Short mmCIF file of C-alpha atoms in Angstrom, two decimals:
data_model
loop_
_atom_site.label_atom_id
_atom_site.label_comp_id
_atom_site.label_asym_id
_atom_site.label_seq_id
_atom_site.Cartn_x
_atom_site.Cartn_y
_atom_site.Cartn_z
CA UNK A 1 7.15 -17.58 14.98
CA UNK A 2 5.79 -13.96 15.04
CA UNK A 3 8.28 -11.32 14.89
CA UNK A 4 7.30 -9.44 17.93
CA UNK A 5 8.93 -5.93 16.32
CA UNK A 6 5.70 -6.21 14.66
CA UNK A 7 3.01 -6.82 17.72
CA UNK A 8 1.23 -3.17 18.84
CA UNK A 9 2.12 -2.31 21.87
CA UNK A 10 -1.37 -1.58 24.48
CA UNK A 11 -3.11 0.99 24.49
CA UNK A 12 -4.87 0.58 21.13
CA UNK A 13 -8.04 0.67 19.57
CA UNK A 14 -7.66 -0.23 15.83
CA UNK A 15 -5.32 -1.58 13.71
CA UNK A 16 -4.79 0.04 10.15
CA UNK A 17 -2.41 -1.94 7.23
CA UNK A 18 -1.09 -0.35 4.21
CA UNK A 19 -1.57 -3.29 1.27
CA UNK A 20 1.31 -3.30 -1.20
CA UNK A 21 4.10 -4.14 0.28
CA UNK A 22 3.23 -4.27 3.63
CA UNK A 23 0.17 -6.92 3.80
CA UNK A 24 1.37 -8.08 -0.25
CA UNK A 25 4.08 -8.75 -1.85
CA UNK A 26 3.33 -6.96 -5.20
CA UNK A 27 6.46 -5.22 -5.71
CA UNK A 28 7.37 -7.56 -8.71
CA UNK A 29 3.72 -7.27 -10.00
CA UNK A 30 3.52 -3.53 -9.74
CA UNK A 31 6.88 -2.86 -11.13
CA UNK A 32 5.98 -5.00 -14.35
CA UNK A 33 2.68 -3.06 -14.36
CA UNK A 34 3.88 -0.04 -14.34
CA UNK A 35 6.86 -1.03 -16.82
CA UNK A 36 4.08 -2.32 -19.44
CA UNK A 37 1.62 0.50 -19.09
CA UNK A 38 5.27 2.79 -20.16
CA UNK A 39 6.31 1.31 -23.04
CA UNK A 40 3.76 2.05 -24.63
CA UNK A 41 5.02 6.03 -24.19
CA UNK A 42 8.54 4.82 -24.95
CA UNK A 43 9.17 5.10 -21.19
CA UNK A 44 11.82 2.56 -20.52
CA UNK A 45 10.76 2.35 -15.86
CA UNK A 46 14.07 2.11 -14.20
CA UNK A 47 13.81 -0.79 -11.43
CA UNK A 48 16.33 1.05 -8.69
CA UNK A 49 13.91 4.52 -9.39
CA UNK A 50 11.25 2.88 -9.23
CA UNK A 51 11.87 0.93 -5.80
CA UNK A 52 12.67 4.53 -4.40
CA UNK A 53 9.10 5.66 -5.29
CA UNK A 54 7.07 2.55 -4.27
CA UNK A 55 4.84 4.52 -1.57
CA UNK A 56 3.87 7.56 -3.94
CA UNK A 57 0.05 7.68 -5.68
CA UNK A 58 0.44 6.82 -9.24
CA UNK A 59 -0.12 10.52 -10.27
CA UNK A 60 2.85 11.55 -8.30
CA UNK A 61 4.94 8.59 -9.42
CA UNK A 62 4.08 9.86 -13.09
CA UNK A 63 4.37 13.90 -12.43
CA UNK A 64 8.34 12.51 -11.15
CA UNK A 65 8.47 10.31 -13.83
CA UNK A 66 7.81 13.74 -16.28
CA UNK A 67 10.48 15.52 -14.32
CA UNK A 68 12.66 12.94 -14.95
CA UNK A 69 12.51 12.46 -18.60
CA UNK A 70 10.76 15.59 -20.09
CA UNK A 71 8.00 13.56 -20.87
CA UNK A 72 4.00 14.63 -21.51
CA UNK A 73 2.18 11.50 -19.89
CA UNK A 74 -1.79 11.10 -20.31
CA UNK A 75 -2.01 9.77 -16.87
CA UNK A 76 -5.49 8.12 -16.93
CA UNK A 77 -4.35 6.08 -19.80
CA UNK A 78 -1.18 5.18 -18.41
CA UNK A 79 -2.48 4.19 -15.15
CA UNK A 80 -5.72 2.52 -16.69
CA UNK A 81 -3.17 0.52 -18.89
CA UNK A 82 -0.76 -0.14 -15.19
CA UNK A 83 -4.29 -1.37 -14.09
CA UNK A 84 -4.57 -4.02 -16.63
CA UNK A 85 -1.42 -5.10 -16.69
CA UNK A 86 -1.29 -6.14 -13.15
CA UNK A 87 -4.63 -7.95 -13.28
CA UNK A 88 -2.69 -10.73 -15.51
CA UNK A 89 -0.22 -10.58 -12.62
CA UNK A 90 -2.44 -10.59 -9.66
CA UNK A 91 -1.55 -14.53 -9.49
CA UNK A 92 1.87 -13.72 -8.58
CA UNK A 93 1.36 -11.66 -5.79
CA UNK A 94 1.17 -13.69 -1.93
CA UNK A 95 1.05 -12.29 1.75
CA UNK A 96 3.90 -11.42 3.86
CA UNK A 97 2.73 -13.93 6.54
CA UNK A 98 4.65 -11.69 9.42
CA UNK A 99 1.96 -8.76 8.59
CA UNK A 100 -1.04 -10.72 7.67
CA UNK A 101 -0.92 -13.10 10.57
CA UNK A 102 -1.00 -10.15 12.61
CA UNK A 103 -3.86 -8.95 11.03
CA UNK A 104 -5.64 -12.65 11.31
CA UNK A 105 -4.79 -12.99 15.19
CA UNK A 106 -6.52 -10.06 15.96
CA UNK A 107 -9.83 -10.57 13.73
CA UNK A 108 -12.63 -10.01 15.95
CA UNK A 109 -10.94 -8.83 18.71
CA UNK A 110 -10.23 -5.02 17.39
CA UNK A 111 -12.11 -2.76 14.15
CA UNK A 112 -9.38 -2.90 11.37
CA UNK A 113 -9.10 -1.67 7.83
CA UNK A 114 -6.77 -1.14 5.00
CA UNK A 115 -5.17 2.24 3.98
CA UNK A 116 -3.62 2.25 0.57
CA UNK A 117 -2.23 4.83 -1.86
CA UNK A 118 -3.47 2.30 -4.16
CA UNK A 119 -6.19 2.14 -6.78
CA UNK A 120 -9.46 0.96 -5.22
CA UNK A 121 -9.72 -2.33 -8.07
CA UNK A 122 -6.12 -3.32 -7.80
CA UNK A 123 -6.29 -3.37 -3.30
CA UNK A 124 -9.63 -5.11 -3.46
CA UNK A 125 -8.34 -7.49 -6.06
CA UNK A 126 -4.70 -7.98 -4.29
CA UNK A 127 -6.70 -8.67 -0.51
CA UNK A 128 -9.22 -11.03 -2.11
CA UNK A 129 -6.64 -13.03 -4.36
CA UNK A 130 -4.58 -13.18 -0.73
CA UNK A 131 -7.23 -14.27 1.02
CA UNK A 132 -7.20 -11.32 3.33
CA UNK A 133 -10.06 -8.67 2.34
CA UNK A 134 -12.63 -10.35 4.94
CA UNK A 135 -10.34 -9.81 8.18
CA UNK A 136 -10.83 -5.81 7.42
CA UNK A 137 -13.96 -3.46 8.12
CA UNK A 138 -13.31 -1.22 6.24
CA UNK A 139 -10.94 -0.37 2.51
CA UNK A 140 -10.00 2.86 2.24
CA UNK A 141 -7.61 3.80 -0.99
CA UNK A 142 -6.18 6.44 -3.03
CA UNK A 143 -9.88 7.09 -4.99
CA UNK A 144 -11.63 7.87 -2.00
CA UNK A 145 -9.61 10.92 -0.93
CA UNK A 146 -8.69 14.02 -2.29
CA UNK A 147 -4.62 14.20 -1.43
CA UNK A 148 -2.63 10.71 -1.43
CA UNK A 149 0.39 9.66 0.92
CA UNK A 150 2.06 11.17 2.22
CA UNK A 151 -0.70 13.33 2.95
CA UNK A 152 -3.13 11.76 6.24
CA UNK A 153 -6.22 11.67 4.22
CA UNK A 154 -6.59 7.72 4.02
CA UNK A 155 -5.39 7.03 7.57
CA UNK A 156 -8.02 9.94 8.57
CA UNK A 157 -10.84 8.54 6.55
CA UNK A 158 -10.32 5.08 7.47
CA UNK A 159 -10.18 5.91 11.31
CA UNK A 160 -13.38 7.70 10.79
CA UNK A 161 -14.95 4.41 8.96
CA UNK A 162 -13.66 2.19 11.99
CA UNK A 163 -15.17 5.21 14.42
CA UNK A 164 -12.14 5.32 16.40
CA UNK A 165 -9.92 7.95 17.20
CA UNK A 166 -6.81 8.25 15.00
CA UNK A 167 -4.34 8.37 17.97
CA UNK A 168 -5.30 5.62 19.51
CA UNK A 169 -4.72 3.36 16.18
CA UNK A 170 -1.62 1.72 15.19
CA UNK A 171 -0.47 1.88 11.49
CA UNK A 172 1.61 -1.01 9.38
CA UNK A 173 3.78 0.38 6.76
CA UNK A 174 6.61 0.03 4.55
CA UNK A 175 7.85 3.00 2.73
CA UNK A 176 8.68 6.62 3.95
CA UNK A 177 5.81 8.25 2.25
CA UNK A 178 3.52 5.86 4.40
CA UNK A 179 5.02 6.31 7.48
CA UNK A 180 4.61 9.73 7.03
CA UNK A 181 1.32 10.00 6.20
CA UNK A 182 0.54 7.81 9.30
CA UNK A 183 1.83 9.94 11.57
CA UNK A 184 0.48 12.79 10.25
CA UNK A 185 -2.67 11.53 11.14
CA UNK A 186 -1.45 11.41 14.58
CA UNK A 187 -1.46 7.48 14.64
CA UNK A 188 1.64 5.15 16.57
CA UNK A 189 3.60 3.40 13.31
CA UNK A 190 5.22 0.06 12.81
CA UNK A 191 7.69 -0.01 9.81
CA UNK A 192 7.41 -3.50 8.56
CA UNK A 193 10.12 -3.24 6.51
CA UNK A 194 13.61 -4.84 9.16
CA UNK A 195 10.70 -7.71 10.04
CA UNK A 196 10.64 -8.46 5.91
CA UNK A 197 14.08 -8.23 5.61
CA UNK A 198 14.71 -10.93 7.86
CA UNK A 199 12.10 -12.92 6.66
CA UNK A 200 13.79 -13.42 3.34
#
């Protein structure tokens, strides 16, 4: 049964999902990615940090990660190398089935898309290994704008792909940065993240 916490609420024109995390479980996958691409920088990725910073851009994940440990980080190699890794763990990501069935009961019936502070290979890869890439109009992720969450700029863009008006779109999401970025771009937000934990 659908966890109706997670059903938008009329008036709306668009629905918009965030992927990892929210449409994906690929918190184990990106965590080992990540983990792999540091080690090879003697960067030893602390799970309980890392959980805290799932909804920042890579970049900003890495400038925190130099913060944290004094560390000079080449980050197109590292995150070229995060990249890889996950695509020999793409198998063992899945959907969350509360998000993505809302997504698949209203294909067809409203413009939707995908908003992710992701890299553009690793979302595309992650909706088409789920199954879910052809419910969406439109994939909008971290390469195709300028500032990542929690800045509006994918939530913007992808509103503009759908041609709706951002305020009348609702917004899926599971971390703080995501939210945030959401409503910056003026759009109503659903934090999928009590609806997960009681799925598990």
């Amino acid at each position: 049964m659908l966890d109706q916490r997670l059903q938008p609420v009329m008036p709306y024109t668009a629905l918009v999902f965030d992927c990892d995390g929210t449409l994906a479980d690929t918190l184990s996958a990106n965590e080992n990615a990540w983990r792999t691409a540091l080690a090879g920088w003697e960067i030893e990725l602390d799970p309980a940090w890392y959980r805290a910073r799932t909804g920042l851009s890579g970049d900003r994940l890495l400038a925190e990660l130099e913060t944290e440990t004094g560390a000079e980080l080449d980050y197109p190699a590292v995150r070229a190398a995060a990249l890889d890794a996950y695509q020999w763990l793409i198998h063992t990501v899945t959907p969350h089935r509360q998000v993505s069935a809302i997504a698949e009961a209203h294909r067809g019936r409203v413009p939707m898309a995908v908003a992710s502070g992701g890299a553009r290979q690793a979302v595309e890869e992650t909706l088409r290994v789920t199954g879910l890439l052809p419910l969406f109009d439109a994939v909008v992720t971290r390469d195709d704008v300028r500032h990542g969450k929690p800045a509006p700029d994918v939530y913007l863009l992808a509103a503009r792909l759908l041609d709706v008006d951002p305020h009348s779109c609702v917004a899926y999401e599971d971390t703080d940065e995501g939210v945030n970025s959401a409503l910056a771009a003026g759009m109503t937000v659903i934090d999928v993240r009590p609806s997960l934990r009681s799925e598990t």
